[in-house]
């Protein structure tokens, strides 16, 4: 027997057109929901049910489904070939037989199914709207966005991102990131994932290396146009970044100067976007594979390096500087030499010079500092 949902037929068709929903997907969702409701209210717990909802008439029918199998292990959902052929002579293995159920005794089920259909339709509209909003951001993964901080919850910040929200988790925040509701910050769209409830979530980051590269790309026209390339980034979020850059093959341009800007104003603007107090420093180094020694010296600025002995086969370099330059070469928290090694993929051994006699180790204080970061 069938139950009439004709009062919903026109509503479903209208909303699907108005909201640009796939009517067949909505129909399928309604069928699945009604079948589940029937099993819960009136059916066998282990049985399988299906619903056929006819959009043309507004009628739907509930069926009990049984799968034809060689050996019956679940009598509530399976039957043998012999049993199946009693009702369907040409039944074969894996066929699904449907038996229409009488619903005239289920006086309340028409009302229940109508409510379910309305709820499914409402959910479909909400999900479609949310899906369209999220789709706008799928193509923006890897891009910088400006967001408004909304509220702090469970170790992270929920931020307003157009008509939806993004999330900055603790691991995607720099140590110095402390925000008040209502302020605007820059963040990188890292991914679109699902939360524990299956809802889509826009994951943002301010610690990812690509945060720096995407920020530079968004602020520096020469990088955005491809005249200047970002080769690699080494970063300790919140403290220091080193960026290796090069000019395009056909570009007569200074890649470092393009990013620094006149009186360093371009890099200063970028630093302000990273953190308002400009605590994280950004070093821009030119990629010079034909002169690795010079590139190593540039990487260790502001220290004055006297000489570099680089072994290409072992990817190892002895770097010579005077004692009073050693602390600068190592850097605060050991980050200058640590990030230089990471950026160039070269092991750097710092050798201090006392007059004309090279020493193979730092002074005791400098050695203690550098041993932490060279381990």
CSV table of C-alpha atoms in Angstrom, one decimal:
chain,number,residue,atom,x,y,z
A,1,UNK,CA,0.0,0.0,0.0
A,2,UNK,CA,1.1,3.6,-0.7
A,3,UNK,CA,0.9,6.7,1.4
A,4,UNK,CA,0.3,10.1,-0.2
A,5,UNK,CA,2.8,12.9,0.2
A,6,UNK,CA,1.4,15.0,-2.6
A,7,UNK,CA,1.2,18.0,-0.4
A,8,UNK,CA,5.0,18.0,-0.4
A,9,UNK,CA,5.5,17.3,-4.1
A,10,UNK,CA,5.2,20.8,-5.3
A,11,UNK,CA,7.1,22.2,-2.4
A,12,UNK,CA,10.0,19.8,-3.1
A,13,UNK,CA,10.1,20.7,-6.8
A,14,UNK,CA,9.9,24.4,-6.1
A,15,UNK,CA,12.7,24.4,-3.5
A,16,UNK,CA,15.0,22.2,-5.6
A,17,UNK,CA,14.7,24.7,-8.5
A,18,UNK,CA,14.9,27.8,-6.2
A,19,UNK,CA,18.0,26.5,-4.3
A,20,UNK,CA,19.5,24.7,-7.2
A,21,UNK,CA,19.3,21.3,-5.5
A,22,UNK,CA,19.5,18.0,-7.3
A,23,UNK,CA,16.0,16.7,-7.0
A,24,UNK,CA,17.0,13.1,-7.4
A,25,UNK,CA,19.5,13.4,-4.5
A,26,UNK,CA,16.7,15.0,-2.3
A,27,UNK,CA,14.4,12.1,-3.4
A,28,UNK,CA,17.0,9.5,-2.4
A,29,UNK,CA,17.6,11.2,1.0
A,30,UNK,CA,13.8,11.2,1.7
A,31,UNK,CA,13.6,7.5,0.8
A,32,UNK,CA,16.5,6.5,3.0
A,33,UNK,CA,15.1,8.5,5.9
A,34,UNK,CA,11.6,7.1,5.7
A,35,UNK,CA,12.9,3.5,5.4
A,36,UNK,CA,15.0,4.1,8.5
A,37,UNK,CA,12.0,5.5,10.4
A,38,UNK,CA,9.8,2.5,9.4
A,39,UNK,CA,12.4,0.0,10.6
A,40,UNK,CA,12.6,1.9,13.9
A,41,UNK,CA,8.9,2.3,14.5
A,42,UNK,CA,7.3,-0.8,13.0
A,43,UNK,CA,9.9,-3.1,11.4
A,44,UNK,CA,12.2,-5.9,12.4
A,45,UNK,CA,15.5,-4.6,13.9
A,46,UNK,CA,17.7,-6.7,11.7
A,47,UNK,CA,15.6,-6.5,8.5
A,48,UNK,CA,16.3,-4.2,5.5
A,49,UNK,CA,13.8,-1.8,4.1
A,50,UNK,CA,13.6,0.4,1.1
A,51,UNK,CA,11.2,3.1,0.0
A,52,UNK,CA,10.1,4.1,-3.5
A,53,UNK,CA,9.0,7.7,-3.6
A,54,UNK,CA,7.2,8.7,-6.8
A,55,UNK,CA,7.7,12.5,-7.4
A,56,UNK,CA,5.1,12.5,-10.1
A,57,UNK,CA,2.3,11.3,-7.9
A,58,UNK,CA,3.6,12.1,-4.5
A,59,UNK,CA,3.0,8.5,-3.4
A,60,UNK,CA,5.6,6.3,-1.7
A,61,UNK,CA,5.7,2.6,-0.9
A,62,UNK,CA,7.7,0.8,1.7
A,63,UNK,CA,9.3,-2.5,0.8
A,64,UNK,CA,11.1,-5.2,2.8
A,65,UNK,CA,14.2,-6.2,0.8
A,66,UNK,CA,15.9,-9.6,0.8
A,67,UNK,CA,19.1,-10.5,-1.0
A,68,UNK,CA,19.4,-13.9,-2.8
A,69,UNK,CA,22.5,-15.8,-1.5
A,70,UNK,CA,24.0,-19.2,-1.8
A,71,UNK,CA,24.1,-19.8,2.0
A,72,UNK,CA,21.7,-17.9,4.3
A,73,UNK,CA,23.6,-16.4,7.3
A,74,UNK,CA,21.1,-13.7,8.1
A,75,UNK,CA,17.5,-14.8,7.6
A,76,UNK,CA,16.2,-11.3,8.3
A,77,UNK,CA,17.9,-10.0,5.1
A,78,UNK,CA,18.8,-13.0,3.0
A,79,UNK,CA,17.1,-15.9,1.3
A,80,UNK,CA,18.2,-18.9,-0.7
A,81,UNK,CA,17.8,-19.2,-4.5
A,82,UNK,CA,15.2,-21.9,-3.9
A,83,UNK,CA,13.1,-19.7,-1.6
A,84,UNK,CA,13.5,-16.7,-4.0
A,85,UNK,CA,12.2,-18.7,-6.9
A,86,UNK,CA,8.9,-19.5,-5.1
A,87,UNK,CA,8.0,-15.8,-5.7
A,88,UNK,CA,10.3,-15.0,-8.6
A,89,UNK,CA,11.0,-18.0,-10.9
A,90,UNK,CA,14.0,-16.3,-12.6
A,91,UNK,CA,15.7,-15.2,-9.4
A,92,UNK,CA,19.5,-15.3,-9.4
A,93,UNK,CA,22.3,-15.0,-6.9
A,94,UNK,CA,22.7,-11.4,-5.6
A,95,UNK,CA,19.3,-10.3,-6.8
A,96,UNK,CA,17.4,-8.1,-4.4
A,97,UNK,CA,13.7,-9.0,-3.9
A,98,UNK,CA,11.3,-6.4,-2.7
A,99,UNK,CA,8.1,-7.1,-1.0
A,100,UNK,CA,5.5,-4.3,-0.7
A,101,UNK,CA,4.3,-3.8,2.9
A,102,UNK,CA,0.8,-3.0,4.0
A,103,UNK,CA,0.7,0.3,5.7
A,104,UNK,CA,-3.0,0.8,6.3
A,105,UNK,CA,-2.7,-0.4,9.9
A,106,UNK,CA,0.1,2.1,10.6
A,107,UNK,CA,-2.3,5.0,11.2
A,108,UNK,CA,0.4,7.4,12.3
A,109,UNK,CA,3.1,6.6,9.8
A,110,UNK,CA,1.8,8.9,7.2
A,111,UNK,CA,2.2,11.8,9.6
A,112,UNK,CA,5.6,10.6,10.7
A,113,UNK,CA,6.8,10.2,7.1
A,114,UNK,CA,5.5,13.6,6.2
A,115,UNK,CA,7.5,15.2,9.0
A,116,UNK,CA,10.6,13.3,8.0
A,117,UNK,CA,10.3,14.4,4.4
A,118,UNK,CA,10.0,18.0,5.5
A,119,UNK,CA,13.0,17.7,7.8
A,120,UNK,CA,15.1,16.1,5.0
A,121,UNK,CA,14.1,18.9,2.7
A,122,UNK,CA,15.2,21.5,5.3
A,123,UNK,CA,18.5,19.7,5.9
A,124,UNK,CA,19.1,19.4,2.2
A,125,UNK,CA,18.7,23.2,1.7
A,126,UNK,CA,21.0,23.9,4.7
A,127,UNK,CA,23.6,21.4,3.5
A,128,UNK,CA,23.5,22.6,-0.1
A,129,UNK,CA,23.9,26.2,1.1
A,130,UNK,CA,26.8,25.2,3.4
A,131,UNK,CA,28.3,23.1,0.6
A,132,UNK,CA,28.2,26.0,-1.8
A,133,UNK,CA,29.9,28.3,0.7
A,134,UNK,CA,32.6,25.7,1.4
A,135,UNK,CA,33.1,25.2,-2.4
A,136,UNK,CA,34.1,28.8,-2.6
A,137,UNK,CA,37.1,28.0,-0.4
A,138,UNK,CA,38.2,24.6,-1.9
A,139,UNK,CA,39.9,26.4,-4.7
A,140,UNK,CA,41.5,28.8,-2.2
A,141,UNK,CA,43.5,26.2,-0.3
A,142,UNK,CA,47.0,27.5,-0.1
A,143,UNK,CA,45.9,31.1,-0.3
A,144,UNK,CA,46.1,33.9,2.3
A,145,UNK,CA,42.8,35.2,3.6
A,146,UNK,CA,41.9,38.1,6.0
A,147,UNK,CA,39.6,36.9,8.8
A,148,UNK,CA,37.9,38.4,11.8
A,149,UNK,CA,38.5,36.7,15.1
A,150,UNK,CA,35.1,35.6,16.5
A,151,UNK,CA,35.7,33.5,19.7
A,152,UNK,CA,38.2,31.2,21.5
A,153,UNK,CA,37.1,27.6,22.1
A,154,UNK,CA,39.0,24.4,23.0
A,155,UNK,CA,42.5,25.7,22.4
A,156,UNK,CA,41.8,27.5,19.2
A,157,UNK,CA,40.1,30.5,17.5
A,158,UNK,CA,37.0,30.4,15.4
A,159,UNK,CA,37.2,33.1,12.9
A,160,UNK,CA,34.6,34.7,10.5
A,161,UNK,CA,35.3,33.7,6.9
A,162,UNK,CA,32.7,35.2,4.7
A,163,UNK,CA,29.4,33.5,5.5
A,164,UNK,CA,31.0,30.6,7.4
A,165,UNK,CA,33.7,30.0,10.0
A,166,UNK,CA,37.3,28.8,9.9
A,167,UNK,CA,39.3,27.3,12.7
A,168,UNK,CA,42.9,28.1,14.0
A,169,UNK,CA,43.9,25.3,16.3
A,170,UNK,CA,46.6,25.6,18.9
A,171,UNK,CA,49.2,23.9,16.7
A,172,UNK,CA,48.5,26.3,13.9
A,173,UNK,CA,49.1,29.3,16.1
A,174,UNK,CA,52.4,31.0,16.8
A,175,UNK,CA,53.5,31.2,20.5
A,176,UNK,CA,52.9,34.9,20.4
A,177,UNK,CA,49.4,34.7,18.9
A,178,UNK,CA,46.9,36.2,21.4
A,179,UNK,CA,43.8,37.7,19.8
A,180,UNK,CA,40.8,39.6,21.0
A,181,UNK,CA,37.4,39.1,19.3
A,182,UNK,CA,36.8,41.5,16.5
A,183,UNK,CA,40.4,42.0,15.3
A,184,UNK,CA,41.4,41.1,11.7
A,185,UNK,CA,44.3,38.8,11.0
A,186,UNK,CA,45.8,37.0,8.1
A,187,UNK,CA,45.9,33.2,7.9
A,188,UNK,CA,46.5,30.5,5.3
A,189,UNK,CA,43.8,28.1,4.2
A,190,UNK,CA,45.4,24.7,4.7
A,191,UNK,CA,42.6,22.2,4.1
A,192,UNK,CA,38.9,21.5,4.2
A,193,UNK,CA,38.2,18.6,6.6
A,194,UNK,CA,35.3,17.1,8.6
A,195,UNK,CA,34.7,17.5,12.3
A,196,UNK,CA,33.5,14.7,14.6
A,197,UNK,CA,29.9,15.3,13.5
A,198,UNK,CA,30.8,15.0,9.9
A,199,UNK,CA,30.5,18.7,9.2
A,200,UNK,CA,32.9,20.4,6.9
A,201,UNK,CA,35.6,22.5,8.6
A,202,UNK,CA,38.0,25.1,7.1
A,203,UNK,CA,41.4,24.6,8.6
A,204,UNK,CA,43.6,27.7,8.8
A,205,UNK,CA,47.2,28.1,9.9
A,206,UNK,CA,49.7,30.8,10.8
A,207,UNK,CA,52.6,28.4,11.5
A,208,UNK,CA,52.8,26.6,8.1
A,209,UNK,CA,55.8,27.5,5.9
A,210,UNK,CA,53.4,28.3,3.1
A,211,UNK,CA,51.9,31.0,5.3
A,212,UNK,CA,55.0,33.0,4.7
A,213,UNK,CA,55.3,32.2,1.0
A,214,UNK,CA,51.6,32.9,0.3
A,215,UNK,CA,51.8,36.2,2.3
A,216,UNK,CA,54.9,37.3,0.2
A,217,UNK,CA,53.1,36.3,-2.9
A,218,UNK,CA,50.0,38.3,-2.0
A,219,UNK,CA,52.1,41.4,-1.1
A,220,UNK,CA,54.9,41.4,-3.7
A,221,UNK,CA,53.8,41.8,-7.4
A,222,UNK,CA,57.1,40.4,-8.7
A,223,UNK,CA,56.5,37.2,-6.9
A,224,UNK,CA,52.8,37.0,-7.9
A,225,UNK,CA,53.7,37.4,-11.5
A,226,UNK,CA,56.5,34.8,-11.5
A,227,UNK,CA,59.4,37.3,-12.0
A,228,UNK,CA,60.7,36.2,-8.6
A,229,UNK,CA,60.5,32.6,-7.4
A,230,UNK,CA,60.4,31.4,-3.8
A,231,UNK,CA,62.7,28.3,-3.8
A,232,UNK,CA,62.5,27.2,-0.2
A,233,UNK,CA,61.6,28.4,3.3
A,234,UNK,CA,62.9,27.3,6.7
A,235,UNK,CA,60.9,28.6,9.6
A,236,UNK,CA,60.6,28.6,13.4
A,237,UNK,CA,57.1,30.2,13.7
A,238,UNK,CA,57.0,33.3,15.8
A,239,UNK,CA,60.8,33.7,15.9
A,240,UNK,CA,62.5,33.6,12.5
A,241,UNK,CA,62.1,32.6,8.9
A,242,UNK,CA,64.7,32.3,6.1
A,243,UNK,CA,63.4,32.6,2.5
A,244,UNK,CA,65.5,31.5,-0.5
A,245,UNK,CA,64.5,33.4,-3.7
A,246,UNK,CA,65.6,33.5,-7.3
A,247,UNK,CA,64.9,35.6,-10.4
A,248,UNK,CA,63.1,34.0,-13.3
A,249,UNK,CA,65.4,32.9,-16.1
A,250,UNK,CA,64.4,35.7,-18.4
A,251,UNK,CA,64.0,38.4,-15.7
A,252,UNK,CA,66.6,41.1,-15.2
A,253,UNK,CA,65.7,41.7,-11.6
A,254,UNK,CA,67.1,41.7,-8.1
A,255,UNK,CA,65.0,39.1,-6.3
A,256,UNK,CA,66.1,40.1,-2.8
A,257,UNK,CA,65.6,43.8,-3.4
A,258,UNK,CA,62.1,43.2,-4.9
A,259,UNK,CA,60.9,41.6,-1.7
A,260,UNK,CA,62.7,44.0,0.7
A,261,UNK,CA,61.5,47.1,-1.2
A,262,UNK,CA,62.7,50.6,-0.9
A,263,UNK,CA,63.9,51.3,2.6
A,264,UNK,CA,62.8,47.8,3.5
A,265,UNK,CA,59.2,49.0,3.5
A,266,UNK,CA,57.8,45.9,1.6
A,267,UNK,CA,59.3,43.4,4.1
A,268,UNK,CA,58.2,45.6,7.0
A,269,UNK,CA,54.6,45.4,5.8
A,270,UNK,CA,54.9,41.7,5.6
A,271,UNK,CA,56.3,41.4,9.1
A,272,UNK,CA,53.4,43.4,10.4
A,273,UNK,CA,51.0,41.0,8.8
A,274,UNK,CA,52.8,38.1,10.5
A,275,UNK,CA,52.7,39.7,13.9
A,276,UNK,CA,52.0,43.3,14.9
A,277,UNK,CA,55.1,43.6,17.1
A,278,UNK,CA,57.3,42.2,14.3
A,279,UNK,CA,58.8,39.7,16.7
A,280,UNK,CA,59.4,37.1,13.9
A,281,UNK,CA,62.3,38.1,11.7
A,282,UNK,CA,62.4,37.2,8.0
A,283,UNK,CA,65.7,36.9,6.2
A,284,UNK,CA,65.7,37.0,2.4
A,285,UNK,CA,68.6,35.1,0.7
A,286,UNK,CA,69.3,34.8,-3.0
A,287,UNK,CA,69.6,31.3,-4.4
A,288,UNK,CA,73.1,31.1,-5.9
A,289,UNK,CA,73.9,27.4,-6.7
A,290,UNK,CA,77.0,28.6,-8.6
A,291,UNK,CA,78.5,30.2,-5.5
A,292,UNK,CA,77.5,28.1,-2.5
A,293,UNK,CA,80.1,29.7,-0.3
A,294,UNK,CA,78.6,33.2,-0.8
A,295,UNK,CA,75.1,31.8,-0.2
A,296,UNK,CA,76.2,30.3,3.1
A,297,UNK,CA,77.7,33.6,4.1
A,298,UNK,CA,74.4,35.4,3.2
A,299,UNK,CA,72.5,32.8,5.2
A,300,UNK,CA,74.5,33.5,8.4
A,301,UNK,CA,74.1,37.3,8.3
A,302,UNK,CA,74.3,39.5,10.3
A,303,UNK,CA,77.5,37.6,11.3
A,304,UNK,CA,80.6,38.5,9.3
A,305,UNK,CA,81.9,35.3,7.9
A,306,UNK,CA,85.6,35.2,6.8
A,307,UNK,CA,85.8,32.0,4.9
A,308,UNK,CA,83.8,29.0,3.9
A,309,UNK,CA,85.2,25.5,3.0
A,310,UNK,CA,82.3,23.6,1.3
A,311,UNK,CA,82.5,20.0,0.3
A,312,UNK,CA,79.8,19.3,-2.2
A,313,UNK,CA,80.2,15.5,-2.0
A,314,UNK,CA,79.5,15.4,1.8
A,315,UNK,CA,77.2,18.4,1.9
A,316,UNK,CA,79.4,19.8,4.7
A,317,UNK,CA,80.9,23.2,5.2
A,318,UNK,CA,83.4,24.6,7.7
A,319,UNK,CA,82.5,28.2,8.3
A,320,UNK,CA,85.2,30.5,9.7
A,321,UNK,CA,84.5,33.7,11.7
A,322,UNK,CA,86.0,35.7,14.5
A,323,UNK,CA,85.0,35.0,18.1
A,324,UNK,CA,83.0,38.1,18.5
A,325,UNK,CA,80.9,37.1,15.4
A,326,UNK,CA,80.2,33.6,16.6
A,327,UNK,CA,77.2,34.5,18.7
A,328,UNK,CA,75.6,36.3,15.7
A,329,UNK,CA,76.3,33.3,13.5
A,330,UNK,CA,74.6,31.0,15.9
A,331,UNK,CA,71.8,33.4,16.6
A,332,UNK,CA,69.2,33.7,19.4
A,333,UNK,CA,68.0,30.3,20.4
A,334,UNK,CA,70.5,28.9,17.9
A,335,UNK,CA,68.0,29.7,15.1
A,336,UNK,CA,70.3,31.5,12.7
A,337,UNK,CA,72.6,28.5,12.0
A,338,UNK,CA,69.8,25.9,12.5
A,339,UNK,CA,67.6,27.5,9.9
A,340,UNK,CA,70.6,28.1,7.5
A,341,UNK,CA,71.4,24.4,7.6
A,342,UNK,CA,67.7,23.5,7.0
A,343,UNK,CA,67.3,26.0,4.2
A,344,UNK,CA,70.5,24.9,2.3
A,345,UNK,CA,70.4,21.2,3.4
A,346,UNK,CA,74.1,21.6,4.3
A,347,UNK,CA,75.8,20.7,7.6
A,348,UNK,CA,77.5,23.8,8.9
A,349,UNK,CA,80.5,23.5,11.3
A,350,UNK,CA,81.3,26.9,12.9
A,351,UNK,CA,85.0,27.5,13.4
A,352,UNK,CA,86.2,30.6,15.3
A,353,UNK,CA,89.4,32.4,14.4
A,354,UNK,CA,91.8,33.8,17.1
A,355,UNK,CA,94.1,36.0,15.2
A,356,UNK,CA,95.6,33.9,12.4
A,357,UNK,CA,95.2,30.6,14.3
A,358,UNK,CA,91.9,28.8,13.5
A,359,UNK,CA,90.2,27.0,16.4
A,360,UNK,CA,88.0,24.0,15.8
A,361,UNK,CA,85.5,24.9,18.5
A,362,UNK,CA,83.7,27.9,19.8
A,363,UNK,CA,84.5,29.6,23.1
A,364,UNK,CA,82.9,27.6,26.0
A,365,UNK,CA,79.8,29.9,26.1
A,366,UNK,CA,79.2,29.8,22.4
A,367,UNK,CA,79.9,26.1,22.2
A,368,UNK,CA,77.3,25.4,24.8
A,369,UNK,CA,74.7,27.5,22.9
A,370,UNK,CA,75.5,25.9,19.5
A,371,UNK,CA,75.7,22.4,20.7
A,372,UNK,CA,72.0,22.6,21.5
A,373,UNK,CA,71.0,23.4,17.9
A,374,UNK,CA,73.6,21.4,16.1
A,375,UNK,CA,72.6,18.1,17.8
